[in-house]
Coordinates of C-alpha atoms in Angstrom, one line a residue:
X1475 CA -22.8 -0.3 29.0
X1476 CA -20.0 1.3 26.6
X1477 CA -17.4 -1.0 25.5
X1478 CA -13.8 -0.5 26.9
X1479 CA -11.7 1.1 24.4
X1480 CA -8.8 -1.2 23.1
X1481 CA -5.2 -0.8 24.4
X1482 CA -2.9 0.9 21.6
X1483 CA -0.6 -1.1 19.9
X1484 CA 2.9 -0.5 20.8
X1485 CA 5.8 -0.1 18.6
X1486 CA 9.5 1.6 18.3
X1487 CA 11.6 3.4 16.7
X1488 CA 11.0 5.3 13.3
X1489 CA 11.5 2.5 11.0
X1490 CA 8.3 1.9 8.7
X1491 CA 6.5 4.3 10.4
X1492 CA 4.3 4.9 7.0
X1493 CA 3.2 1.0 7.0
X1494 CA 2.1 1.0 10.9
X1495 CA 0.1 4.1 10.4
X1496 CA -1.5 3.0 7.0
X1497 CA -1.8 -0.4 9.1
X1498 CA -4.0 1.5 12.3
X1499 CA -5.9 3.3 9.5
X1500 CA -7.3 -0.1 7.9
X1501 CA -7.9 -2.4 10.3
X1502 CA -8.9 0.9 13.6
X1503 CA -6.5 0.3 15.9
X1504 CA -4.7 3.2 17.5
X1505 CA -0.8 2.8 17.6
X1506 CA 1.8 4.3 20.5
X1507 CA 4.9 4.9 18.9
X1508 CA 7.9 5.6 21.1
X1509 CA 11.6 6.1 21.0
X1510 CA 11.7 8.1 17.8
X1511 CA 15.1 9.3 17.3
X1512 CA 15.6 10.0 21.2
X1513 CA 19.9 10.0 20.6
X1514 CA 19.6 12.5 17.8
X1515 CA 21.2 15.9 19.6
X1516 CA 20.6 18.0 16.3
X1517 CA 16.7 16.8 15.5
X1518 CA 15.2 14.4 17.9
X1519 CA 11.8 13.2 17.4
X1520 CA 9.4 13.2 13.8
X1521 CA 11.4 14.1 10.7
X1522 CA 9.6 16.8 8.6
X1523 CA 8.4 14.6 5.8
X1524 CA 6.7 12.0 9.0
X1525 CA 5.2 15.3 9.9
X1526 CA 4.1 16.1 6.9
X1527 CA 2.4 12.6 6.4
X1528 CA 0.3 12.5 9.7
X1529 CA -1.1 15.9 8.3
X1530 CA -1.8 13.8 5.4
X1531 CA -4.1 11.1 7.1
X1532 CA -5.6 14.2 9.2
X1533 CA -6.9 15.5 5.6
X1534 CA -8.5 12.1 4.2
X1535 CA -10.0 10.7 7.6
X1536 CA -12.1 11.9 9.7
X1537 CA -12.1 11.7 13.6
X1538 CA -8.7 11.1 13.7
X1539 CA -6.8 11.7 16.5
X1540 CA -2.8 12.3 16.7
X1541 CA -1.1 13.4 20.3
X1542 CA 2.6 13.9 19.6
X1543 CA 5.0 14.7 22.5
X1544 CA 7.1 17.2 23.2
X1545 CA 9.9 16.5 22.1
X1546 CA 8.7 14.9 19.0
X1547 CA 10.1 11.2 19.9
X1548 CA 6.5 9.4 21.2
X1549 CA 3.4 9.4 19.1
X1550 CA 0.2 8.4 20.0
X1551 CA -2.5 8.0 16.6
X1552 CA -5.9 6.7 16.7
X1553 CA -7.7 6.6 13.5
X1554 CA -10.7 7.7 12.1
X1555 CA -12.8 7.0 9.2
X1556 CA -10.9 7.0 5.4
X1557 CA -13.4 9.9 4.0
X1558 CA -11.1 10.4 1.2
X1559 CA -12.0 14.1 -0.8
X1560 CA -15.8 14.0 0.2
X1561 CA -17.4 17.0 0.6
X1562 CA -17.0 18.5 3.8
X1563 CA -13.6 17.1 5.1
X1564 CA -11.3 20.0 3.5
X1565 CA -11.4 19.5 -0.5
X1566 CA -11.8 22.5 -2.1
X1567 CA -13.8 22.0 -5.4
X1568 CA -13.0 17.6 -5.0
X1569 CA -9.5 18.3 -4.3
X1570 CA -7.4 18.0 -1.3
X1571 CA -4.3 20.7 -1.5
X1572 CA -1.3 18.9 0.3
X1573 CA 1.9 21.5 0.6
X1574 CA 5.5 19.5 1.1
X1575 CA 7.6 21.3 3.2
X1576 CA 11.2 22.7 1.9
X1577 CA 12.9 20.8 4.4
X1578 CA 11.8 17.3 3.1
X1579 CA 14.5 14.7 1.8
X1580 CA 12.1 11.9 0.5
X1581 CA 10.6 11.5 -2.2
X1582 CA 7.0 12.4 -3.1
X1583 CA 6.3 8.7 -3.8
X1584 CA 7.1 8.3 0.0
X1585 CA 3.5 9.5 0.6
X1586 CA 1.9 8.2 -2.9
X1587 CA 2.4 4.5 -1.8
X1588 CA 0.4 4.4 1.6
X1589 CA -2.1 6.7 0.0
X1590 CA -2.8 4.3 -2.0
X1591 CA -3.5 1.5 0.2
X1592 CA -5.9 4.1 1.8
X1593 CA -7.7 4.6 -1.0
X1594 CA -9.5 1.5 -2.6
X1595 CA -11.1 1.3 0.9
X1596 CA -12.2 5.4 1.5
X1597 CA -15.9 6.7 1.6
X1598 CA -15.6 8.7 -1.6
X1599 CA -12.5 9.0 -4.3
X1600 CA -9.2 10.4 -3.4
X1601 CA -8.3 13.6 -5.5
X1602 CA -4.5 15.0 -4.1
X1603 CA -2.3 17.7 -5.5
X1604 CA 1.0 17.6 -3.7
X1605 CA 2.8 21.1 -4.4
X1606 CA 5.0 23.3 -2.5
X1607 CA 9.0 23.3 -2.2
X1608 CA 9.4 19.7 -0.7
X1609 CA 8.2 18.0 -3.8
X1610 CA 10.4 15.5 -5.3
X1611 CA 9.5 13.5 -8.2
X1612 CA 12.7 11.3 -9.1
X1613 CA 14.0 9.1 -7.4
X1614 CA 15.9 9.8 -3.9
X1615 CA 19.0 8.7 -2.5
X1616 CA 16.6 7.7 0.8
X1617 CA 15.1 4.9 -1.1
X1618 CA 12.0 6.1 -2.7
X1619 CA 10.9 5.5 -6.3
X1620 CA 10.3 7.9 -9.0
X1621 CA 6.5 9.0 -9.6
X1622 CA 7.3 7.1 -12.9
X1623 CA 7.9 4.1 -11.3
X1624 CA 4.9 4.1 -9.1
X1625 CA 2.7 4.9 -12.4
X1626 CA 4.1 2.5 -14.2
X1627 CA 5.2 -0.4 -11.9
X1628 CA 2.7 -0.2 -8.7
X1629 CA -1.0 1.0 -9.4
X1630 CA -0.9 -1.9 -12.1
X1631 CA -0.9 -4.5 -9.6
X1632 CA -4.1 -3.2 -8.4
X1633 CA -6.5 -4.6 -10.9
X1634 CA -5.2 -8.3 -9.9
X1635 CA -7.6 -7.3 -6.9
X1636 CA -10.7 -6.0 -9.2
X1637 CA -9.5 -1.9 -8.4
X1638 CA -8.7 -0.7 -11.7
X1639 CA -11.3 1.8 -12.7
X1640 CA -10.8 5.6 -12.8
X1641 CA -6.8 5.7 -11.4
X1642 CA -4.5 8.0 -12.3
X1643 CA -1.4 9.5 -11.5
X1644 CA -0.3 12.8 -13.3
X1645 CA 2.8 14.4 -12.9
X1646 CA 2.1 18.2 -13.7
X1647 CA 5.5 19.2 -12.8
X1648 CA 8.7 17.6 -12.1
X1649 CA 11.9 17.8 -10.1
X1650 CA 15.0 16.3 -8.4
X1651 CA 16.3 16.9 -5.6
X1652 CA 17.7 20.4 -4.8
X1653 CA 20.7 21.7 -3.0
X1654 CA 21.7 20.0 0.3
X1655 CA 19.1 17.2 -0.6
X1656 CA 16.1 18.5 0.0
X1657 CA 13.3 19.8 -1.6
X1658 CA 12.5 20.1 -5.7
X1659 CA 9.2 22.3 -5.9
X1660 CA 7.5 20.0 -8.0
X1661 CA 3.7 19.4 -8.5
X1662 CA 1.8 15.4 -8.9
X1663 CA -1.8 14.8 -9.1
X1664 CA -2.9 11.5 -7.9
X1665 CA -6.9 10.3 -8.5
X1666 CA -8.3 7.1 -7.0
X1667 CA -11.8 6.9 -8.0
X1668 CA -12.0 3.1 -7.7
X1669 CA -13.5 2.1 -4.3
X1670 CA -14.2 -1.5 -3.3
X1671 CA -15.7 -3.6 -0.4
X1672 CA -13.1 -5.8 -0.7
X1673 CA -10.3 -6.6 -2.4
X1674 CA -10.4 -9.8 -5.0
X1675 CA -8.4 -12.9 -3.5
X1676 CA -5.3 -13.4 -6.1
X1677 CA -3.8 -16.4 -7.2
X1678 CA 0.1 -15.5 -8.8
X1679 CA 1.8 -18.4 -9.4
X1680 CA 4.2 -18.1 -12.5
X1681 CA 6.4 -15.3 -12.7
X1682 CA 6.7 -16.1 -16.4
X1683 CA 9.6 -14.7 -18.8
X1684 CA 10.1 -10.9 -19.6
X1685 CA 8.6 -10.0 -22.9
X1686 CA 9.5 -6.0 -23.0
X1687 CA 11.1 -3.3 -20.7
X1688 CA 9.7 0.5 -20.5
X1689 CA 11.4 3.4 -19.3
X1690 CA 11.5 7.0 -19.0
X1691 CA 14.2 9.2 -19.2
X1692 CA 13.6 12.6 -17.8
X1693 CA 15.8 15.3 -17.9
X1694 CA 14.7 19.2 -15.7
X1695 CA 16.6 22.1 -16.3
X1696 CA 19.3 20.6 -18.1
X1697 CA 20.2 19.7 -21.5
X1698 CA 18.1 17.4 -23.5
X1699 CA 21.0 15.1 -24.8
X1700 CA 22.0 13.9 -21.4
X1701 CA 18.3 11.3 -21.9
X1702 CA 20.2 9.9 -25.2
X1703 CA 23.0 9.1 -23.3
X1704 CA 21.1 7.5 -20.6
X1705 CA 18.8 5.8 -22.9
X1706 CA 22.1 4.7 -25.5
X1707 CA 23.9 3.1 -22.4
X1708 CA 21.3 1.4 -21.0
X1709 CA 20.1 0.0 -24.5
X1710 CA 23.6 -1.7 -24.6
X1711 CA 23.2 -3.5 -21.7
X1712 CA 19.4 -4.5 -22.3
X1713 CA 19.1 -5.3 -25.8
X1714 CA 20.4 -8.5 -25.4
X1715 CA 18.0 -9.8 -23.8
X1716 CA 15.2 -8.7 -24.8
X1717 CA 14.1 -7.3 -28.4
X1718 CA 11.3 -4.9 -27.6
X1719 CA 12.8 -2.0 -25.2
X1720 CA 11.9 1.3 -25.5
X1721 CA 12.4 4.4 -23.0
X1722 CA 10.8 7.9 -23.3
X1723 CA 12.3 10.9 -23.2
X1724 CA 10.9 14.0 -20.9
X1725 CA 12.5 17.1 -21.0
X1726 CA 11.3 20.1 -18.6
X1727 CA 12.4 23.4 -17.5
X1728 CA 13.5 23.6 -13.8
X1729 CA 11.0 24.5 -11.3
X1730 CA 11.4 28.3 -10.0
X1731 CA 11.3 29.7 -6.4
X1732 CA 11.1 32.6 -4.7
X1733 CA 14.8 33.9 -4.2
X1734 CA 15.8 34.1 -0.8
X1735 CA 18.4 37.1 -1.4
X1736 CA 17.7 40.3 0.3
X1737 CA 19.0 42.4 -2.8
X1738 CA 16.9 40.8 -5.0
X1739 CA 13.9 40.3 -3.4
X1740 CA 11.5 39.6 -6.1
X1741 CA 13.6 36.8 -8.2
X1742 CA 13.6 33.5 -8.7
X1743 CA 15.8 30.8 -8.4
X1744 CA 16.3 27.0 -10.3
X1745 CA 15.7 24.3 -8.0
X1746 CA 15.2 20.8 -8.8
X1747 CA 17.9 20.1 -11.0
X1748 CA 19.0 16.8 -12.6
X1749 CA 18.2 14.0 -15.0
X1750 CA 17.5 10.4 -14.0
X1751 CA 15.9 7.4 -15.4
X1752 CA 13.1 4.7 -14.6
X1753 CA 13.4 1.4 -16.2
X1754 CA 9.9 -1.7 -15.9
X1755 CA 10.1 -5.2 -17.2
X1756 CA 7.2 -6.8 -17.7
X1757 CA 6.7 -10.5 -17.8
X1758 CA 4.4 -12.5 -20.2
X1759 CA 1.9 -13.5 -17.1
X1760 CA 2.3 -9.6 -16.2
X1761 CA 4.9 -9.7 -13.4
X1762 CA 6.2 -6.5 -13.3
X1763 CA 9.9 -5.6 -11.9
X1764 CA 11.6 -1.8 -12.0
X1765 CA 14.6 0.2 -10.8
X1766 CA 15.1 3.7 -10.1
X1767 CA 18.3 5.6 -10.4
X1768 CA 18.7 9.7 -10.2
X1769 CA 21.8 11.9 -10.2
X1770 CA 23.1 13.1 -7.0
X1771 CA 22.1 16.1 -5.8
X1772 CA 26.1 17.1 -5.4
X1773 CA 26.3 16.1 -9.4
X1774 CA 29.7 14.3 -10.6
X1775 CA 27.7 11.4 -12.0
X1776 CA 28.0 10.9 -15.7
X1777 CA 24.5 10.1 -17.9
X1778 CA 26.5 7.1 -19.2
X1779 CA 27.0 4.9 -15.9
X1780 CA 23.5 6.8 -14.9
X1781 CA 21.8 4.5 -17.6
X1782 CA 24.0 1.4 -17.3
X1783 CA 23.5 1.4 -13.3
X1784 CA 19.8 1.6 -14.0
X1785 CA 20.2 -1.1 -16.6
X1786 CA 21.9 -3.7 -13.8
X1787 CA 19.5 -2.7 -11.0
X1788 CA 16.3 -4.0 -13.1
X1789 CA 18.7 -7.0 -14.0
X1790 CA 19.7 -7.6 -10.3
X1791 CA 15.6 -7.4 -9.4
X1792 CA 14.3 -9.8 -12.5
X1793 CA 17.3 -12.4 -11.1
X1794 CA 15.1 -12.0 -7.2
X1795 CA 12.3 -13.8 -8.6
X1796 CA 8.9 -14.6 -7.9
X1797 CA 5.7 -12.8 -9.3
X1798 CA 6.4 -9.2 -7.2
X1799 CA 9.3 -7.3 -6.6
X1800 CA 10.5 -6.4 -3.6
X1801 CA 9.2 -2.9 -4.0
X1802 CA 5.8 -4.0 -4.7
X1803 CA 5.7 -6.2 -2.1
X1804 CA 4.5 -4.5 0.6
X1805 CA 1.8 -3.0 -1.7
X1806 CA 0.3 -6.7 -2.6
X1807 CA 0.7 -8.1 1.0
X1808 CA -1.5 -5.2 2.7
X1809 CA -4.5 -5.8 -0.1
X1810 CA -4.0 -9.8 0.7
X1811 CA -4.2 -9.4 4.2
X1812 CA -7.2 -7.5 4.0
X1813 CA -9.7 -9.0 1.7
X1814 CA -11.8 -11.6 1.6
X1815 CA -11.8 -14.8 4.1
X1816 CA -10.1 -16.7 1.7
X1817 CA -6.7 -18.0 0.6
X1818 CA -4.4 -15.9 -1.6
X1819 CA -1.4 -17.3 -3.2
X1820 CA 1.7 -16.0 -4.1
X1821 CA 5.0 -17.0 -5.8
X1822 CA 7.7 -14.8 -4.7
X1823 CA 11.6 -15.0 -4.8
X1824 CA 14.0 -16.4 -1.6
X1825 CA 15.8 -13.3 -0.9
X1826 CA 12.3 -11.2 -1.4
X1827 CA 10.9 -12.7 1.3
X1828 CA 14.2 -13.3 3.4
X1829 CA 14.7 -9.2 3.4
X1830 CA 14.5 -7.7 6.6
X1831 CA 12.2 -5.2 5.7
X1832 CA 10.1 -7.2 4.5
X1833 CA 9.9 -9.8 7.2
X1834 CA 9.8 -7.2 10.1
X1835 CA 6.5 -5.6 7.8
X1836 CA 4.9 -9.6 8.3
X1837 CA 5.6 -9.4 11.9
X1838 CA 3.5 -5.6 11.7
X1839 CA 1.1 -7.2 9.8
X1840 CA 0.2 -10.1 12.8
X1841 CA 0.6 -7.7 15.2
X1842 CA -2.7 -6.1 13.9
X1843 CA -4.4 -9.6 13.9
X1844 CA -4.1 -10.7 10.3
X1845 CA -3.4 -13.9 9.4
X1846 CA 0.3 -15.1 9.8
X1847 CA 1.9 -16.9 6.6
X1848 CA 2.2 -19.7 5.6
X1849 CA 5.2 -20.4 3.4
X1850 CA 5.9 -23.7 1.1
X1851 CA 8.6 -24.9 -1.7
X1852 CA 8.0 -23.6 -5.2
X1853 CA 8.3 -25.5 -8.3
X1854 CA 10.1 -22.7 -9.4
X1855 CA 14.3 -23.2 -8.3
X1856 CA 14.7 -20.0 -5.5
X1857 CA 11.2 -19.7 -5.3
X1858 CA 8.7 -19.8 -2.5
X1859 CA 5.2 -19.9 -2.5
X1860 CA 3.6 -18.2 0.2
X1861 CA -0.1 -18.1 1.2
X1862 CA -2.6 -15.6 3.2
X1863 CA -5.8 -15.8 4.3
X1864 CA -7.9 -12.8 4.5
X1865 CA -9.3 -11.4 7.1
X1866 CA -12.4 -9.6 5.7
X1867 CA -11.8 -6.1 7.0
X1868 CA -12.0 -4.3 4.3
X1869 CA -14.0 -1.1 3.5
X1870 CA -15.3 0.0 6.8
X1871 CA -16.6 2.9 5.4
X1872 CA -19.2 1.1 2.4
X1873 CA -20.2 -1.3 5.2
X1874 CA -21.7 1.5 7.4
X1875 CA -22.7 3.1 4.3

């Protein structure tokens, strides 16, 4: 007799629509999603870059199935099998093409950070090259991190959980955002070759003190001397506390695309243009924190308070706390909650755990069935350690395998 098929998961609204998917992926439950920007009169229902994502999962599952209204504002995904770029499942040549749209306002990291919570747990490795108009590399006003920050700050939390073989993350060309906010025609390569069963069960329980910072300055289509005035200006503010900073500068020419002038019709046109920064502290037990800050589309923002606004973000994130950041957190929670039956610990700052981000991603988290947690004072003043057993679900795919 066939086994009744389980009843979708329901959610609402938009918000962390990324996590719930990535979420359904891992652990096979399908998800209903309703209420998706029903008041909106100009563009009700999934946002081009939500679009965008769901064709995203289509490319590295397989069996996937996504019914979306229509109107756009219910969604209804069951999940398939994490196949990653095998052969057969839409790489060409090991890689998997992915084309932003030009109407996208997030940036490219948007879709870098589930994808990589997909990955450790795919079939076969995860080879993506994200082109097309909709590409943004720097950091958005929406929230998202620079590809930078992502290289430098995320992926190397992974090895904490035994995945830290064959990963990288190559940014072949970059971009801000372009006129109106959206799009930057920039290009990012991301490999994930490093799959596991299941994830190592981590024990961080010293944030320690920060022994260097790390940045990158990057500058595309403008002039070079606008990353010395970031990097002066947020030198002044970080030197003090801490002997051993040192930023890179990038400089690139603005991405080109096809002109949309009918008396021209075979020029091109700048896009993309701006400067920003990405700033990492790392701590001597290898906490790492970063900040993010990119000029306005609309300009009028000097490279001087560019830098020092950078500078005071990373400080206002060290002062949070606790082993993660709150932009990591996410990350390390998801590859807690789904390794081993064991339990994980983790030392993690007051107003970190307080956000409400955060705390409505825990109450995600149970509603797939993982464990709930289980929060205790630190030794550490404004610190709380929190603790999560696994649930052993894993890598689906290498157990059938």
């Amino acid at each position: 007799m066939s086994s009744t098929p389980q009843v979708p998961i329901k959610f609402k609204t938009q918000k962390a629509l990324t996590h719930r998917l990535v979420l359904s992926t891992l652990t096979g439950r399908a998800v209903h999603i309703s209420q998706i920007r029903p008041s909106s009169h100009t563009n009700p229902g999934l946002a081009p870059h939500e679009i965008s994502f769901l064709r995203l999962l289509e490319a590295v599952t397989n069996g996937s199935n996504i019914e979306i209204s229509y109107t756009g504002t219910t969604l209804l995904y069951r999940p398939g099998l994490i196949t990653g770029s095998a052969p057969g499942s839409g790489a060409s040549g090991g890689v998997i093409k992915h084309e932003l749209p030009a109407a996208c306002t997030r940036g490219v990291s948007y879709f870098l950070l589930p994808l990589c919570l997909l990955a450790p747990f795919s079939q076969a490795p995860i080879n993506i090259l994200f082109t097309g108009p909709g590409v943004v590399t720097a950091a958005t006003p929406a929230g998202d991190m620079s590809v930078d920050s992502v290289r430098t700050a995320i992926l190397p939390l992974y090895a904490n959980f035994g995945i830290s073989n064959n990963i990288e993350l190559r940014i072949l060309r970059r971009s801000n955002l372009g006129s109106g906010g959206k799009g930057g025609a920039g290009e990012v390569q991301l490999v994930f070759g490093h799959q596991v069963r299941l994830p190592k069960t981590i024990h961080l329980l010293n944030s320690g003190r920060i022994k260097k910072i790390r940045g990158v300055a990057y500058s595309t289509g403008v002039s070079a001397s606008n990353n010395a005035r970031m990097i002066e200006a947020a030198r002044g503010v970080l030197n003090p506390m801490t002997g051993d900073t040192y930023v890179f500068s990038d400089v690139s020419s603005a991405p080109l695309l096809p002109s949309t002038n009918k008396a021209d019709p075979n020029g091109k046109k700048k896009t993309g243009i701006g400067f920003g920064l990405s700033l990492v502290a790392e701590s001597t037990t290898g906490s790492l924190y970063s900040a993010d800050v990119a000029s306005p589309p609309s300009g009028g923002m000097p490279p001087e308070d560019l830098g020092q606004q950078c500078a005071f973000q990373l400080l206002d994130n060290i002062a949070l706390g606790g082993s993660i950041s709150l932009a990591a957190a996410p990350t390390v929670l998801t590859l807690m909650a789904m390794g081993s039956e064991d339990v994980g610990r983790l030392q993690v700052g007051r107003e970190v755990i307080g956000n409400e981000e955060l705390v409505s991603f825990g109450r995600d988290l149970r509603a797939f069935g993982t464990s709930g947690w289980g929060l205790r004072e630190s030794n550490q003043e404004g610190d709380v350690m929190l603790s999560i057993v696994g649930k052993g679900i894993g890598n689906v795919g290498r157990k059938i395998a």
